[in-house]
Coordinates of C-alpha atoms and ligand atoms in Angstrom, one line a residue:
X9 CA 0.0 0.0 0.0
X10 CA 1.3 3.7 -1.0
X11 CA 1.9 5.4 2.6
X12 CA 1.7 8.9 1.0
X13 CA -1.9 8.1 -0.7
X14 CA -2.9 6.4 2.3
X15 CA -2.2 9.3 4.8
X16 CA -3.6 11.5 1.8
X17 CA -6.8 9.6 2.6
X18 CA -7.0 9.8 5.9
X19 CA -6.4 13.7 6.4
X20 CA -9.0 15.0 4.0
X21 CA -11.7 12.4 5.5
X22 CA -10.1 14.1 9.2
X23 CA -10.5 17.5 7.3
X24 CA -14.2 16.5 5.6
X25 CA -15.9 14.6 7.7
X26 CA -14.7 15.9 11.4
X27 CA -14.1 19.4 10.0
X28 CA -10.4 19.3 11.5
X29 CA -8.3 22.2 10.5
X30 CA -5.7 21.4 7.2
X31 CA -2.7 22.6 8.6
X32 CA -2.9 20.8 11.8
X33 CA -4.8 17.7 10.3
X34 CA -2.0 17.4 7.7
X35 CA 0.9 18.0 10.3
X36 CA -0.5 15.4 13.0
X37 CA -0.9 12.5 10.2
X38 CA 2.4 13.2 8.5
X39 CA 4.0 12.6 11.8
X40 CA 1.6 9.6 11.8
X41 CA 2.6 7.7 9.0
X42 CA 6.4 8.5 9.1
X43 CA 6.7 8.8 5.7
X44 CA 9.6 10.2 3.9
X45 CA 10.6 13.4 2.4
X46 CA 9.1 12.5 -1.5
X47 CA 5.8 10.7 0.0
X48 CA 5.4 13.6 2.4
X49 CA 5.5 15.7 -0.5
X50 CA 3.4 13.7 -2.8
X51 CA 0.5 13.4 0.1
X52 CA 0.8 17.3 0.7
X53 CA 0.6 18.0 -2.7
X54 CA -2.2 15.3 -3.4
X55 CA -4.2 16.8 0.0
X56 CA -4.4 20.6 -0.4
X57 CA -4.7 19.8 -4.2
X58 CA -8.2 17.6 -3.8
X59 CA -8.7 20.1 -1.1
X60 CA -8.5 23.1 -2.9
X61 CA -10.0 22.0 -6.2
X62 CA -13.8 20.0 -4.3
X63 CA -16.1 21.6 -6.7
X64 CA -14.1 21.4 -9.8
X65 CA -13.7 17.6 -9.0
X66 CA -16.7 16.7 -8.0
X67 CA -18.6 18.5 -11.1
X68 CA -16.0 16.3 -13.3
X69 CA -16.6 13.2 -11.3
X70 CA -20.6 13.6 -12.0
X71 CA -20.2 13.7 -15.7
X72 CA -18.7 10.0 -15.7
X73 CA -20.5 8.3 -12.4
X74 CA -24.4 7.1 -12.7
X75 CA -24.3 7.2 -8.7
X76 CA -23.9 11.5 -7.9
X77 CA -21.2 12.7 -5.8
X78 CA -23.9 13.6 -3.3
X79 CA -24.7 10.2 -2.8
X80 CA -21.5 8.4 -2.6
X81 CA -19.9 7.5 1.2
X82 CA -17.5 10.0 1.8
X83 CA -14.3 7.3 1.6
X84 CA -15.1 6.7 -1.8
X85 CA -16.1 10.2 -2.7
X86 CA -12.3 10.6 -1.4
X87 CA -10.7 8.3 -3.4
X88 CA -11.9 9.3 -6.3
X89 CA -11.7 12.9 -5.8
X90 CA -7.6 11.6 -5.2
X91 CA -7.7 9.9 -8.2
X92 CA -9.5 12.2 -10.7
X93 CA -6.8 14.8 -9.2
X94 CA -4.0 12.9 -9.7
X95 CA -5.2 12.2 -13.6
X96 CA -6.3 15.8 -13.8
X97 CA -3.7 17.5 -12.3
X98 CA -0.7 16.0 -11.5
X99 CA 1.4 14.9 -15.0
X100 CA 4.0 12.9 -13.5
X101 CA 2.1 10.2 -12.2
X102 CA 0.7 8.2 -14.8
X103 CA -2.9 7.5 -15.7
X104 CA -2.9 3.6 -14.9
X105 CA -0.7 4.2 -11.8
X106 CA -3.8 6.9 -10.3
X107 CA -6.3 4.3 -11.4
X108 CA -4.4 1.2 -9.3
X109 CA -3.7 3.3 -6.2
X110 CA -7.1 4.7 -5.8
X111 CA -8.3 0.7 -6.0
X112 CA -5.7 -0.2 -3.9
X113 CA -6.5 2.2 -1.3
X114 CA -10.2 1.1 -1.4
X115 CA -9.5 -2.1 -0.7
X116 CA -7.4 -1.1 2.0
X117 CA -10.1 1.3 3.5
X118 CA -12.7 -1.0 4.1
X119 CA -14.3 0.1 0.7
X120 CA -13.1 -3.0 -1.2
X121 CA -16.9 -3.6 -2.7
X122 CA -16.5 -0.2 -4.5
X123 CA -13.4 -1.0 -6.3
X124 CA -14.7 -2.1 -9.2
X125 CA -17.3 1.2 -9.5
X126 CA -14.0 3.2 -8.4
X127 CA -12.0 1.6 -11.3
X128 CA -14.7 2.4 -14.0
X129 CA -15.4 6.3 -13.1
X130 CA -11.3 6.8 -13.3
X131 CA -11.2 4.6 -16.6
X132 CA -14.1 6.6 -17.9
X133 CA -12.7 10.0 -17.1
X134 CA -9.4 8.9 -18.8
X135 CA -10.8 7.7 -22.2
X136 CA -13.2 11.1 -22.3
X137 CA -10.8 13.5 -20.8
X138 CA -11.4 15.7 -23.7
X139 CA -15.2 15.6 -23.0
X140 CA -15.1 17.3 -20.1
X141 CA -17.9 19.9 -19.8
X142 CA -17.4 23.1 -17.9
X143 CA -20.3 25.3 -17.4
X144 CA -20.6 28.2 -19.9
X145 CA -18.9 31.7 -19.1
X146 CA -21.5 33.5 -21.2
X147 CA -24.6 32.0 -19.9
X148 CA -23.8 31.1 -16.6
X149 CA -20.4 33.2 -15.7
X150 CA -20.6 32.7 -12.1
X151 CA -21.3 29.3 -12.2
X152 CA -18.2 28.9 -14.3
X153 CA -15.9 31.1 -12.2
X154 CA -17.5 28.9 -9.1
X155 CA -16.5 24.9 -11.0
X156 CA -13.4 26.9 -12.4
X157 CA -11.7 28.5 -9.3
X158 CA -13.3 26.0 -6.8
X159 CA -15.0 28.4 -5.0
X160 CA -18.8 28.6 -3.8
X161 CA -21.2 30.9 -5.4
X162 CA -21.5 33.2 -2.6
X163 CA -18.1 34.0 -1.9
X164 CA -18.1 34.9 -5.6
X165 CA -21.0 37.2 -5.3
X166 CA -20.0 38.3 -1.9
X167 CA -16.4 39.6 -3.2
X168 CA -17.5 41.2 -6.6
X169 CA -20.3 43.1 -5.0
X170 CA -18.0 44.3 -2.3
X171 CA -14.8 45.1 -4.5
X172 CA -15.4 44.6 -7.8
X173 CA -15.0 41.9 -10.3
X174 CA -11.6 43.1 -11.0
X175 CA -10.8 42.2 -7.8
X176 CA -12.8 39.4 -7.3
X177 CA -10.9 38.0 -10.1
X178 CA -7.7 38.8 -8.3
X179 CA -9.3 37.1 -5.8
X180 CA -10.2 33.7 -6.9
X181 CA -6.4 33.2 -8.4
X182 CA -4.4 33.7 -5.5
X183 CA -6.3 31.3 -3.8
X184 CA -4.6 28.9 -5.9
X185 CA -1.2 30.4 -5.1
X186 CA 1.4 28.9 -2.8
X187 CA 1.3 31.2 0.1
X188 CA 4.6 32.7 1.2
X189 CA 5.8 32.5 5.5
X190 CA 7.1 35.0 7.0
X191 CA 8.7 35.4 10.3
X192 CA 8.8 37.8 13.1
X193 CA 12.8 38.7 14.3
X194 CA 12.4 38.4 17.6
X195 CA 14.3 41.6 18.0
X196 CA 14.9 41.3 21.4
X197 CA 17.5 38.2 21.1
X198 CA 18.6 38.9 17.9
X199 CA 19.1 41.1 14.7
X200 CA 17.8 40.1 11.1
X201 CA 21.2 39.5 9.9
X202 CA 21.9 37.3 12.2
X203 CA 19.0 35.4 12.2
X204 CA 19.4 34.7 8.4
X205 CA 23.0 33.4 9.3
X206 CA 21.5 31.2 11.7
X207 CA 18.4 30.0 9.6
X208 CA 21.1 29.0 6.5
X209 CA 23.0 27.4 8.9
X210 CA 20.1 25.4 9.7
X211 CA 19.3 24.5 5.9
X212 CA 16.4 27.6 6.0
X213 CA 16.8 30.3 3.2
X214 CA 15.7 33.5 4.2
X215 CA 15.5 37.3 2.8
X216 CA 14.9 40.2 4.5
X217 CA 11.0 42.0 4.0
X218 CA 12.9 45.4 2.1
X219 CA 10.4 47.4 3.1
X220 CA 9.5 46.8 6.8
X221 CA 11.4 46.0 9.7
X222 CA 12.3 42.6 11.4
X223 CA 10.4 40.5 9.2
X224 CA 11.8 37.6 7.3
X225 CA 10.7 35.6 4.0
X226 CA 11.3 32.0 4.5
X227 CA 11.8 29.1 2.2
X228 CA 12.4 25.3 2.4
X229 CA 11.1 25.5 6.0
X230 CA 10.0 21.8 7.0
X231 CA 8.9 21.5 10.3
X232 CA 9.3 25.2 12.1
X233 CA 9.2 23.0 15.4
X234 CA 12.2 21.2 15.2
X235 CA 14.3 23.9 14.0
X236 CA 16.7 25.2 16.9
X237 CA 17.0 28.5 16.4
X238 CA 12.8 28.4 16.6
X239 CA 12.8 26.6 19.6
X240 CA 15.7 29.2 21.1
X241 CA 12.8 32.0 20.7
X242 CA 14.8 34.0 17.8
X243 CA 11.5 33.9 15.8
X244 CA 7.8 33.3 15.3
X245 CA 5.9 32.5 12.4
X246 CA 3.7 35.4 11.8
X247 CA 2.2 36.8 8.2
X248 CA 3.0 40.4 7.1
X249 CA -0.7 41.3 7.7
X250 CA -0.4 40.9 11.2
X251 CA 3.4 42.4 11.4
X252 CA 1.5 45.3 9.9
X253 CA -1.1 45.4 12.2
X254 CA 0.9 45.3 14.9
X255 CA 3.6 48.1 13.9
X256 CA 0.3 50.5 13.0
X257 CA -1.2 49.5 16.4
X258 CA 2.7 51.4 17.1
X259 CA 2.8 50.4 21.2
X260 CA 5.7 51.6 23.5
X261 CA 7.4 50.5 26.3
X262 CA 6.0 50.8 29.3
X263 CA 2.2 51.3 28.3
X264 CA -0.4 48.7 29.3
X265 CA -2.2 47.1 26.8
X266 CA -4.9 44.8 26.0
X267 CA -5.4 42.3 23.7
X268 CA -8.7 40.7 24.3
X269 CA -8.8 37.8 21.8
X270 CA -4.9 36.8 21.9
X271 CA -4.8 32.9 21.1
X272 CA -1.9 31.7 19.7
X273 CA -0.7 34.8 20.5
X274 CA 1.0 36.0 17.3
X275 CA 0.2 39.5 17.8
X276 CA 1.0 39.8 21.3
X277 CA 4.2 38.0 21.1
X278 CA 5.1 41.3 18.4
X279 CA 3.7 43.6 20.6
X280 CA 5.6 42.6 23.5
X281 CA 8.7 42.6 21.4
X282 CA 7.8 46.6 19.9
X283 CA 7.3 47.5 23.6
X284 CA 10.9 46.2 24.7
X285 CA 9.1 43.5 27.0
X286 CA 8.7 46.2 29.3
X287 CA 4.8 47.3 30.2
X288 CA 2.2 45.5 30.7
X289 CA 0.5 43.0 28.3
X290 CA -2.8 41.3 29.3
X291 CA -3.4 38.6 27.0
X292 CA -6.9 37.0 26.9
X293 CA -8.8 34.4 25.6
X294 CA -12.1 32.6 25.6
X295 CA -10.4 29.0 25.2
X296 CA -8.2 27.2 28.5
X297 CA -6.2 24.9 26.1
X298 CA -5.6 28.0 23.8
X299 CA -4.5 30.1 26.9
X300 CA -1.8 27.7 27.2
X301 CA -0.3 28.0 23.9
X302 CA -0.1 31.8 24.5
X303 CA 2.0 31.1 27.7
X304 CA 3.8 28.7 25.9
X305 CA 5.0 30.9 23.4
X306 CA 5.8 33.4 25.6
X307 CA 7.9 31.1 27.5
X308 CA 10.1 30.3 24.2
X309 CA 10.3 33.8 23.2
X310 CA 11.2 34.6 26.9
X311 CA 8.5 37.8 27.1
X312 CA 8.0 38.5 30.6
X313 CA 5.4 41.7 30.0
X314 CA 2.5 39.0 28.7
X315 CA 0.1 37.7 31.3
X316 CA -2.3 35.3 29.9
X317 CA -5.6 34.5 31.2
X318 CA -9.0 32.8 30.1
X319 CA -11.7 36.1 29.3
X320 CA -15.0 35.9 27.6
X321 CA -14.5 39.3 25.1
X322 CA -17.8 38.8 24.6
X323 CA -19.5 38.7 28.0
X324 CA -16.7 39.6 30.5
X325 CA -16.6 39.2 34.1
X326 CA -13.4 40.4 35.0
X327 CA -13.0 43.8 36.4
X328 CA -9.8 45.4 34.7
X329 CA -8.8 49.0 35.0
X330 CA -8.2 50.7 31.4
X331 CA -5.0 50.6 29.2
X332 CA -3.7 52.3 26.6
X333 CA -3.7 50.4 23.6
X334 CA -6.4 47.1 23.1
X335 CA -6.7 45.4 20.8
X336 CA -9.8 43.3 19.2
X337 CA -8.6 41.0 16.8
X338 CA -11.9 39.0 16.7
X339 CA -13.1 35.5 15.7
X340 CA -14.4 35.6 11.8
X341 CA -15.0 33.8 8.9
X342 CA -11.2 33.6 7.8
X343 CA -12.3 34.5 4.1
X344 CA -8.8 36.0 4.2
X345 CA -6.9 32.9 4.4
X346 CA -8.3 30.8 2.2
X347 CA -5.0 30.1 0.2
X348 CA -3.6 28.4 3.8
X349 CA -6.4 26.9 5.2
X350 CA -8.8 25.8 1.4
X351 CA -11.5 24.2 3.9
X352 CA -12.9 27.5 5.0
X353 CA -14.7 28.5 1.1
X354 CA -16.5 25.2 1.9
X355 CA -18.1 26.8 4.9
X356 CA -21.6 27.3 4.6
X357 CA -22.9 30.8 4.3
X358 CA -25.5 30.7 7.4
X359 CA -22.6 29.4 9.5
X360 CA -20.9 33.0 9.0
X361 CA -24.1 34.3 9.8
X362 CA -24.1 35.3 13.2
X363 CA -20.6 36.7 13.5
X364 CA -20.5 40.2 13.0
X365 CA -22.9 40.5 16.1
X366 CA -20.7 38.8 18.4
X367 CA -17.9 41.0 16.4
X368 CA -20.1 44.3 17.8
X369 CA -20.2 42.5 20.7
X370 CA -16.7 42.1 21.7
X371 CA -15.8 45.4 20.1
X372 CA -18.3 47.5 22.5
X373 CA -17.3 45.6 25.5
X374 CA -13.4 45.9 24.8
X375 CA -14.0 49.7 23.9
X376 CA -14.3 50.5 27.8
X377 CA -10.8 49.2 28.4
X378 CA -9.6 51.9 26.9
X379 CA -8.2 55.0 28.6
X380 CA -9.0 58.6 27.6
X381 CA -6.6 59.3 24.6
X382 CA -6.2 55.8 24.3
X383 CA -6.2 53.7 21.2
X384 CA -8.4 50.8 20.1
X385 CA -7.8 48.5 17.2
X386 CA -10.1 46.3 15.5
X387 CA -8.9 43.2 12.9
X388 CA -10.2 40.2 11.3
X389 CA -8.3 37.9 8.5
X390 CA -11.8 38.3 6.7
X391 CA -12.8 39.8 3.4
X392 CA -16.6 40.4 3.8
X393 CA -17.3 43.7 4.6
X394 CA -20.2 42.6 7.0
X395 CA -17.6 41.7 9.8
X396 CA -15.3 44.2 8.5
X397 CA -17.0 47.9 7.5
X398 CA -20.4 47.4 8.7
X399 CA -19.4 46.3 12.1
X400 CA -16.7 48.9 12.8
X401 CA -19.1 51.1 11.3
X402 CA -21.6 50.3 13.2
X403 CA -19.4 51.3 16.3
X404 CA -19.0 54.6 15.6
X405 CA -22.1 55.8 14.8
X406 CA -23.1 54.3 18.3
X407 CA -20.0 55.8 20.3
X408 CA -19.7 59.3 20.4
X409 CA -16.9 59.1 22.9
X410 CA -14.6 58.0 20.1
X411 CA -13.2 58.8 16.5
X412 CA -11.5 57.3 13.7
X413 CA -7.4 57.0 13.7
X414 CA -6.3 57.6 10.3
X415 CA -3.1 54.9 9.9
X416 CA 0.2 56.2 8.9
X417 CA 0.6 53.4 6.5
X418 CA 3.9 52.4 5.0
X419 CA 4.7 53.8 1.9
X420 CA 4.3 50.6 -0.4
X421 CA 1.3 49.9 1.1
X422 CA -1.6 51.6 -0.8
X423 CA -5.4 51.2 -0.1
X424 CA -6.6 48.3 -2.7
X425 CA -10.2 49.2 -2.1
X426 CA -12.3 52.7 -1.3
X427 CA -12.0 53.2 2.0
X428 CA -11.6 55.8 4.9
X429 CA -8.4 56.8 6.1
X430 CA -8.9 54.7 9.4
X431 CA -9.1 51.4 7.9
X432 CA -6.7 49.5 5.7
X433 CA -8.1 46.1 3.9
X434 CA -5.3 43.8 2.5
X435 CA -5.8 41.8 -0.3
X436 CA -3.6 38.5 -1.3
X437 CA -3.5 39.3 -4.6
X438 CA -2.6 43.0 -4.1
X439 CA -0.4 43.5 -1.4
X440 CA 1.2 39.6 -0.9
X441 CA -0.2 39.3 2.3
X442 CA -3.1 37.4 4.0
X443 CA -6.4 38.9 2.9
X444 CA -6.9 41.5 6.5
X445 CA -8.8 44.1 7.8
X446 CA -8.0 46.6 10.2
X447 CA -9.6 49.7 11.9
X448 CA -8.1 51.8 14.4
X449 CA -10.1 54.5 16.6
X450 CA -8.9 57.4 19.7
X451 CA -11.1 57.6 22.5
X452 CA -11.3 61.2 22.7
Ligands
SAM524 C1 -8.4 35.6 15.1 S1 -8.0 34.6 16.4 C2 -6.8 35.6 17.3 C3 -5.4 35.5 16.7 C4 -4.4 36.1 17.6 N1 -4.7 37.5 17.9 C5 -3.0 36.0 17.0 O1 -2.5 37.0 16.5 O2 -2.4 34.9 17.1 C6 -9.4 34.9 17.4 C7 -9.3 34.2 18.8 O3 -10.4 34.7 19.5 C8 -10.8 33.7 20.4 N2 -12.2 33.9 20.8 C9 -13.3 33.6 20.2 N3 -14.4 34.1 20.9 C10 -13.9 34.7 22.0 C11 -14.4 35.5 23.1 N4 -15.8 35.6 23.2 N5 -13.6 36.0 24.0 C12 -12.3 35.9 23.9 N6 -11.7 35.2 22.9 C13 -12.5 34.7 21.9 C14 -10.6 32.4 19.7 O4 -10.4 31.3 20.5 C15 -9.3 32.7 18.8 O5 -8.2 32.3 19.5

């Protein structure tokens, strides 16, 4: 049996069916199967491939299956989403060799009375693979961008009415791009130069962000975990979107801030860094288990100024006298990140539904931490402007006490969309970051 198709399998049924999150699904059954560096890649690639490309796949699979994807058990909807990939997508396998893996790996997944069915749809889908039917641009151009791109309906709809179809475009292409990491110097042990000697040393190349200060471009990374200088605290993994946030969020030593929905802690760890580790940082969140990967990266960065503690945003109990700087960098649909994590444009549409309240919510509540003069952020790694506009929005026509903080952007940063001078939304295939949203207001 092929280890790398096998732990293929098993991740996107983890990913499907328990609705386990890609990056940490595909980490924990690498590990798993102890495969080595070529199957690892192969099941990567054959994973966030089937992963990324559902709806494409599964409109293909209809035209040459009586039985309908719909009604299929979701092992053998897996294989041969795996195996109409690998004949679709991936040239260097061979036809016949996708075919007798995908059997193999139904006999080997308790699906052995489906290998025959599994055999003929692949053997179909080879002989007419120039027969394939997409839907009609013309007629139908959503539809078509939708089986094309992968991408439901709705997020298609939701983006062009809220940016344009230019954009929208933009959008639905980068999803399909291989999304650079970035790390955060950890300036506080050590200096970019340095770091970059370090990370060659350690077989990790490296380059310098030109334009903005202690972040680092990384390539052939492997595991981050079991690299040394990561585990000496020199760095964390951190996308320029958040770097951004933090440097425009601009806190000093010595201030006390607040950053109400911290987990994994990201953000804070750069915050503590900008401030020196000297100050305050009180970093909450709703989750116990998620508490303790704040402290826990703390720990490894050796940042004394964070104290992490469990906090409803949303309903809090704790008394806490105000701070300078808090920040609300809220639960949301993740409509930003769909190039990492492919799962989330699978999400259904009510299931986004009731966000933006709880976004209010916790925005309201964390507003009276601040101090008079003091600075508020808000942040999602969204692009719908119902958790992004329309709920900051919402807050200041309800809160007289405060006002909108234009941001001092960095010069190669420009606005990609039509918006005030307080808020800044990035776009993956504009700026090269994670698709983000950020608002800043003064309480006056
Ligand atoms: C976008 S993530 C935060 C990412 C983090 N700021 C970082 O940079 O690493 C949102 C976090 O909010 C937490 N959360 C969700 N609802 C919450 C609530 N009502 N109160 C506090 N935290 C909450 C989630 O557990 C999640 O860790």
């Amino acid at each position: 049996m092929n280890n790398a198709r096998s732990a293929a399998l098993a991740a996107l049924l983890h990913v499907n069916v328990d609705e386990g999150y890609s990056n940490i699904v595909l980490d924990k059954t690498l590990e798993a199967y102890s495969l080595d560096q070529r199957d690892k890649a192969l099941a990567s690639a054959i994973f966030y491939g089937v992963l990324e490309r559902r709806l494409t796949l599964d409109y293909i699979l209809n035209q040459f299956s009586k039985t309908p994807v719909s009604k299929m058990s979701p092992v053998v909807l897996e294989i041969l989403r795996m195996g109409a990939f690998q004949i679709l997508y991936l040239e260097k396998i061979p036809n016949s060799a996708a075919v007798n893996e995908s059997v193999n790996l139904a006999k080997a997944n308790k699906a052995a009375k489906a290998s025959g069915f599994i055999n003929a749809v692949l053997r179909s889908l080879i002989r007419n693979i120039d027969q394939i039917k997409m839907p009609d641009a013309q007629t139908e151009p959503r539809t078509a961008l939708s089986i094309q791109y992968s991408c439901p309906e709705w997020i298609i709809r939701l983006w062009e009415e809220a940016y344009g179809h230019d954009c929208m475009t933009g959008l639905l292409r980068s999803a399909f791009q291989k999304p650079p990491i970035f790390a955060k110097v950890n300036n506080l042990s050590i200096s970019e130069e340095n770091l970059i000697a370090r990370l060659e040393q350690e077989g990790i190349k490296a380059k310098a962000v030109p334009w903005f200060i202690n972040a680092l471009e990384l390539e052939h990374t492997g595991s981050i975990g079991s690299c040394k200088s990561f585990r000496e605290g020199l760095f964390h993994i951190q996308d320029l979107s958040s770097q951004l946030c933090c440097f425009l969020f601009d806190p000093k030593p010595g201030e006390r801030v607040i950053d109400v929905c911290s987990a994994p802690g990201g953000k804070a760890f750069t915050i503590a860094e900008m401030m020196e580790d000297q100050g305050e940082l009180l970093a909450f969140d709703q989750y116990k288990g998620k508490v303790q990967l704040i402290r826990q990266g703390a720990e490894r960065l050796k940042l004394t100024i964070i104290q992490a503690a469990v906090r409803d945003a949303s309903n809090p109990k704790m008394e806490l006298s105000p701070a300078d700087r808090v920040l609300c960098d809220v639960p949301c649909s993740g409509l930003g990140i769909i190039r990492r994590k492919p799962e989330i444009k699978y999400k259904s549409k009510q299931a986004i539904d009731s966000l933006p309240d709880l976004q209010y919510g916790i925005l309201c509540k964390s507003s009276k931490l601040v101090k008079d003069n003091g600075i508020l952020f808000y942040s999602t790694c969204t692009l719908n402007p119902r958790e992004n506009f329309e709920v900051t929005n919402r807050f200041i026509n309800n809160h007289d006490d405060f006002e909108p903080l234009p941001l001092h952007l960095p010069a190669t940063i420009q606005h990609s969309v039509d918006e005030p001078a307080n808020q800044l939304t990035l776009m993956p295939h504009f700026h090269g970051t994670d698709g983000f949203f950020i608002a800043a207001f003064r309480k006056k």
